[in-house]
Coordinates of C-alpha atoms and ligand atoms in Angstrom, one line a residue:
M177 CA -15.6 -8.9 -12.5
K178 CA -18.0 -8.9 -9.6
S179 CA -17.6 -6.7 -6.5
L180 CA -16.0 -8.5 -3.6
T181 CA -16.3 -8.1 0.2
L182 CA -15.4 -10.3 3.1
N183 CA -17.4 -13.4 4.0
E184 CA -17.4 -12.4 7.7
S185 CA -15.7 -9.9 10.0
I186 CA -12.1 -10.4 11.0
S187 CA -10.2 -8.8 13.8
F188 CA -6.5 -8.0 14.3
N189 CA -4.6 -6.3 17.0
G190 CA -1.1 -5.0 17.4
V191 CA 1.1 -2.0 17.7
G192 CA 1.5 0.8 15.2
L193 CA 5.0 1.1 13.6
H194 CA 5.3 4.8 14.2
T195 CA 3.2 5.5 17.3
G196 CA 3.8 2.2 19.2
L197 CA 0.1 2.4 20.2
R198 CA -1.8 -0.9 20.6
T199 CA -4.8 -0.8 18.3
N200 CA -7.7 -3.1 17.5
I201 CA -9.1 -3.3 14.0
T202 CA -12.0 -5.2 12.5
L203 CA -12.5 -5.7 8.8
K204 CA -16.2 -5.9 8.2
P205 CA -18.2 -6.8 5.1
S206 CA -19.8 -3.8 3.5
S207 CA -22.5 -3.1 0.9
P208 CA -21.9 -2.9 -2.9
N209 CA -20.6 0.6 -3.9
S210 CA -19.6 1.5 -0.3
G211 CA -15.9 1.3 -1.2
I212 CA -13.1 0.9 1.3
F213 CA -13.4 3.2 4.3
F214 CA -12.1 3.5 7.9
N215 CA -14.4 4.0 10.9
R216 CA -12.5 5.5 13.8
T217 CA -14.8 4.0 16.5
D218 CA -13.2 6.0 19.3
K219 CA -14.0 9.3 17.4
S220 CA -17.2 8.3 15.6
T221 CA -15.7 9.4 12.3
I222 CA -15.7 7.8 8.8
I223 CA -12.6 8.3 6.7
P224 CA -12.8 7.1 3.1
A225 CA -9.6 5.5 1.8
K226 CA -9.2 8.1 -0.9
W227 CA -6.2 10.0 -2.2
D228 CA -7.8 13.4 -1.5
N229 CA -7.9 12.5 2.2
V230 CA -4.1 12.0 2.4
I231 CA -2.6 14.5 4.9
S232 CA 1.0 13.3 5.1
T233 CA 3.4 10.9 3.5
K234 CA 6.5 11.0 5.7
F235 CA 7.6 7.3 6.2
S236 CA 3.9 6.2 6.0
T237 CA 0.7 7.2 4.2
N238 CA -1.7 9.0 6.6
I239 CA -5.3 9.9 5.8
A240 CA -7.8 12.1 7.7
S241 CA -11.3 13.4 7.6
N242 CA -12.7 16.2 9.8
G243 CA -9.3 16.3 11.6
V244 CA -9.5 12.6 12.6
E245 CA -6.5 10.7 11.3
V246 CA -5.6 7.1 10.5
K247 CA -1.9 6.5 10.1
T248 CA 0.0 3.9 8.0
V249 CA -2.9 2.7 5.9
E250 CA -0.7 1.4 3.0
H251 CA -0.1 -2.3 3.9
L252 CA -3.7 -3.0 4.7
L253 CA -4.9 -1.3 1.6
S254 CA -2.3 -3.2 -0.4
A255 CA -3.7 -6.5 1.0
L256 CA -7.3 -5.5 0.0
A257 CA -6.1 -4.4 -3.5
G258 CA -4.1 -7.6 -3.9
L259 CA -7.2 -9.7 -3.0
H260 CA -9.5 -7.5 -5.3
I261 CA -11.7 -6.6 -2.3
N262 CA -13.5 -3.3 -3.2
N263 CA -16.0 -3.0 -0.4
C264 CA -14.9 -3.1 3.2
E265 CA -15.5 -1.2 6.4
I266 CA -12.4 -1.0 8.6
L267 CA -13.3 -0.4 12.3
I268 CA -10.3 1.0 14.1
D269 CA -10.2 2.2 17.8
N270 CA -6.9 4.2 17.7
I271 CA -4.8 6.3 15.3
E272 CA -2.5 3.7 13.6
V273 CA -3.1 0.5 11.7
P274 CA -1.1 -2.3 13.4
I275 CA 2.2 -3.2 11.6
L276 CA 1.9 -6.9 12.5
D277 CA 4.9 -8.6 10.8
G278 CA 5.7 -5.6 8.6
S279 CA 4.2 -7.1 5.4
S280 CA 0.6 -7.6 4.3
S281 CA 0.6 -11.4 4.6
V282 CA -1.1 -11.6 8.0
F283 CA -4.0 -9.6 6.6
V284 CA -4.0 -11.7 3.3
E285 CA -3.8 -15.1 5.0
N286 CA -6.5 -14.4 7.6
I287 CA -8.9 -12.9 5.1
L288 CA -8.4 -15.9 2.8
K289 CA -9.1 -18.3 5.6
K290 CA -12.5 -16.7 6.2
G291 CA -13.1 -16.3 2.4
L292 CA -14.4 -13.6 0.1
K293 CA -17.9 -12.9 -0.9
E294 CA -19.0 -12.0 -4.4
Q295 CA -21.6 -9.2 -4.5
N296 CA -24.3 -8.4 -6.9
S297 CA -22.6 -5.5 -8.7
E298 CA -19.7 -5.2 -11.1
Q299 CA -16.3 -3.8 -10.1
K300 CA -15.2 -0.6 -11.8
I301 CA -11.6 -0.2 -12.8
L302 CA -9.5 2.8 -13.7
E303 CA -7.8 2.6 -17.0
I304 CA -4.9 5.0 -17.7
I305 CA -5.5 6.8 -21.0
K306 CA -2.7 9.4 -21.1
P307 CA 0.7 9.2 -19.5
V308 CA 1.1 11.1 -16.2
K309 CA 4.4 11.7 -14.5
F310 CA 5.4 13.2 -11.2
S311 CA 9.1 14.1 -10.5
C312 CA 10.9 15.6 -7.6
D313 CA 14.5 16.3 -6.9
Y314 CA 15.4 12.7 -6.0
G315 CA 13.0 10.5 -8.1
Y316 CA 9.9 10.1 -10.2
A317 CA 7.0 7.9 -11.0
E318 CA 4.8 7.7 -14.1
L319 CA 1.6 5.9 -15.1
T320 CA 1.2 5.0 -18.8
P321 CA -1.5 3.1 -20.7
N322 CA -1.2 -0.7 -20.9
S323 CA -2.5 -1.9 -24.2
L324 CA -2.6 -5.5 -22.9
K325 CA -5.6 -5.0 -20.7
D326 CA -5.7 -8.5 -19.4
E327 CA -2.4 -7.8 -17.6
G328 CA -4.0 -5.1 -15.4
L329 CA -1.2 -3.3 -13.5
N330 CA 2.5 -3.8 -14.4
I331 CA 5.0 -2.3 -12.0
N332 CA 8.6 -1.5 -12.9
L333 CA 10.8 0.1 -10.1
E334 CA 14.4 1.1 -9.8
S335 CA 16.0 2.2 -6.6
S336 CA 19.3 3.6 -5.4
F337 CA 20.0 3.0 -1.8
E338 CA 23.1 5.3 -1.9
G339 CA 25.7 2.8 -0.7
K340 CA 23.5 1.6 2.2
Y341 CA 22.4 -1.5 0.2
E342 CA 23.0 -2.8 -3.3
D343 CA 21.0 -0.9 -5.9
Q344 CA 18.1 -3.1 -7.3
D345 CA 15.3 -3.1 -9.7
I346 CA 12.1 -5.1 -10.1
K347 CA 9.6 -5.7 -12.8
I348 CA 6.3 -7.3 -12.0
M349 CA 4.3 -8.0 -15.1
N350 CA 0.6 -8.6 -14.4
L351 CA 0.3 -8.0 -10.7
N352 CA -3.0 -9.9 -10.8
G353 CA -2.2 -13.4 -9.8
N354 CA 1.3 -12.5 -8.5
Y355 CA 0.5 -10.6 -5.4
I356 CA -0.1 -13.2 -2.8
E357 CA 3.1 -15.3 -3.4
S358 CA 5.5 -12.6 -4.7
I359 CA 4.6 -9.5 -2.9
S360 CA 2.4 -9.9 0.2
K361 CA 5.2 -11.5 2.4
A362 CA 7.8 -8.7 1.8
R363 CA 8.4 -6.7 4.9
T364 CA 9.0 -3.0 5.5
F365 CA 12.7 -2.0 6.0
G366 CA 15.0 0.6 7.4
F367 CA 18.6 1.4 7.7
F368 CA 20.5 1.1 11.0
Q369 CA 22.2 4.5 10.7
E370 CA 18.8 6.2 10.3
I371 CA 17.2 4.8 13.4
E372 CA 18.3 7.6 15.7
Y373 CA 17.0 10.2 13.3
L374 CA 13.6 8.5 12.9
K375 CA 13.3 8.2 16.7
S376 CA 14.2 11.9 17.0
Q377 CA 11.2 12.6 14.6
N378 CA 8.9 10.7 17.0
L379 CA 8.7 7.9 14.4
I380 CA 9.2 4.1 14.6
K381 CA 8.2 3.9 18.3
G382 CA 6.7 0.4 17.6
G383 CA 9.5 -0.7 15.3
S384 CA 11.5 -3.9 16.0
L385 CA 13.2 -6.7 14.2
D386 CA 9.9 -8.6 14.5
N387 CA 8.2 -6.2 12.2
A388 CA 10.9 -4.6 10.0
I389 CA 14.1 -5.5 8.2
V390 CA 16.9 -3.5 9.5
I391 CA 19.9 -3.2 7.2
K392 CA 23.4 -2.5 8.6
D393 CA 26.6 -2.7 6.4
K394 CA 24.4 -3.8 3.5
K395 CA 23.2 -6.9 5.4
P396 CA 20.0 -7.6 7.4
L397 CA 20.3 -7.7 11.2
N398 CA 17.2 -10.0 11.4
K399 CA 18.5 -13.4 12.5
D400 CA 16.5 -15.3 9.9
G401 CA 17.7 -13.0 7.1
L402 CA 15.5 -12.0 4.2
R403 CA 12.4 -13.8 2.8
Y404 CA 13.5 -13.1 -0.8
D405 CA 16.9 -11.8 -2.2
N406 CA 15.1 -8.7 -3.3
E407 CA 12.7 -8.3 -0.4
L408 CA 13.2 -4.6 -0.2
M409 CA 12.1 -4.0 -3.8
R410 CA 9.2 -6.3 -3.4
H411 CA 8.1 -4.3 -0.4
K412 CA 8.3 -1.2 -2.5
V413 CA 5.9 -2.8 -4.9
L414 CA 3.6 -3.7 -1.9
D415 CA 3.6 0.0 -0.9
V416 CA 2.9 1.2 -4.5
V417 CA -0.1 -1.2 -4.7
G418 CA -1.4 0.1 -1.4
D419 CA -0.9 3.8 -2.2
L420 CA -2.4 3.4 -5.7
Y421 CA -5.6 1.8 -4.2
L422 CA -6.3 5.3 -2.7
S423 CA -7.4 6.0 -6.3
G424 CA -10.5 4.1 -5.2
Y425 CA -10.1 1.6 -8.1
P426 CA -7.9 -1.2 -9.4
I427 CA -5.8 0.3 -12.1
I428 CA -5.1 -0.9 -15.7
G429 CA -1.7 0.6 -16.7
N430 CA 2.0 0.6 -16.2
Y431 CA 3.6 2.1 -13.2
K432 CA 7.3 3.0 -13.6
G433 CA 9.4 4.7 -11.0
F434 CA 12.8 5.6 -9.6
K435 CA 13.3 5.9 -5.8
T436 CA 9.5 5.8 -5.3
G437 CA 7.9 6.3 -2.0
H438 CA 4.6 7.4 -0.5
Y439 CA 5.2 11.1 -1.4
I440 CA 5.9 10.3 -5.1
T441 CA 2.9 7.9 -5.5
I442 CA 0.4 10.1 -3.8
N443 CA 1.5 13.2 -5.8
L444 CA 1.2 11.1 -9.0
L445 CA -2.4 10.3 -8.1
K446 CA -3.1 14.0 -7.6
K447 CA -1.7 14.7 -11.1
L448 CA -3.8 11.8 -12.5
F449 CA -7.0 13.2 -11.1
N450 CA -6.2 16.7 -12.3
S451 CA -7.7 16.0 -15.6
K452 CA -10.5 13.5 -16.6
D453 CA -8.7 13.1 -19.9
N454 CA -6.0 11.1 -18.1
Y455 CA -8.2 8.1 -17.3
K456 CA -11.4 6.2 -18.0
I457 CA -13.5 4.5 -15.3
H458 CA -15.4 1.5 -16.6
K459 CA -16.6 -2.0 -15.8
I460 CA -14.7 -5.1 -16.9
N461 CA -15.9 -8.6 -17.4
Ligands
ZN785 ZN1 5.6 -0.2 3.5

């Protein structure tokens, strides 16, 4: 598969979910082999979108380089991964990526309107060779080889919402081709009884029913309800796709997890890159 970048630059602006700060971002075409990277224009600092630049994972995935941070990168990275864009410069003039409608569909739809550009180099993919697992006291995730290579990435998640919502699971076979319709529209979510706690932690200052599902008594407070019955689980898949793209590559493998979140997926990537025996990086046709 050929490398892909954008046809032309696209700008977005909006508030960050956690900081509430208004931010402008511009996605710019970039050269083959440049990868996905942020350019904090207000700080003249480049921050590659890589797992080893992650500095925190509390309610969002946050990366930094030379002490300059970009918060909540996961939904934008998910959009780029879902569209197979592997070279893109992201100009950003403040600390947090705008949350927009809480999903990745605003990015996806606007990028598709302008179109993608094939580049004169082959994309490299990361194939899982050996199973890798990360567990913590409440959940786990694992990556295992996928012998059906044309399926790319399969995702299988189970969650327990501890009485706050019905427990659900989701199986996405062959994410390639399923992302735009099945995943990109799923919004981020929170539970009504946790809002005060999150605010006390200086989080969700930009959160509202326009950019997040809020669940109270097992039902959404949003007046139009949910976009899918299992929108929460689909959003968890969206987050996994974004976080996994911090590997720097599309992945061929199976991702299975219970109660996954940014902390679990980023730690799983750290374990994956602990040993070169765990994976193989190569070109695909
Ligand atoms: Zn999310």
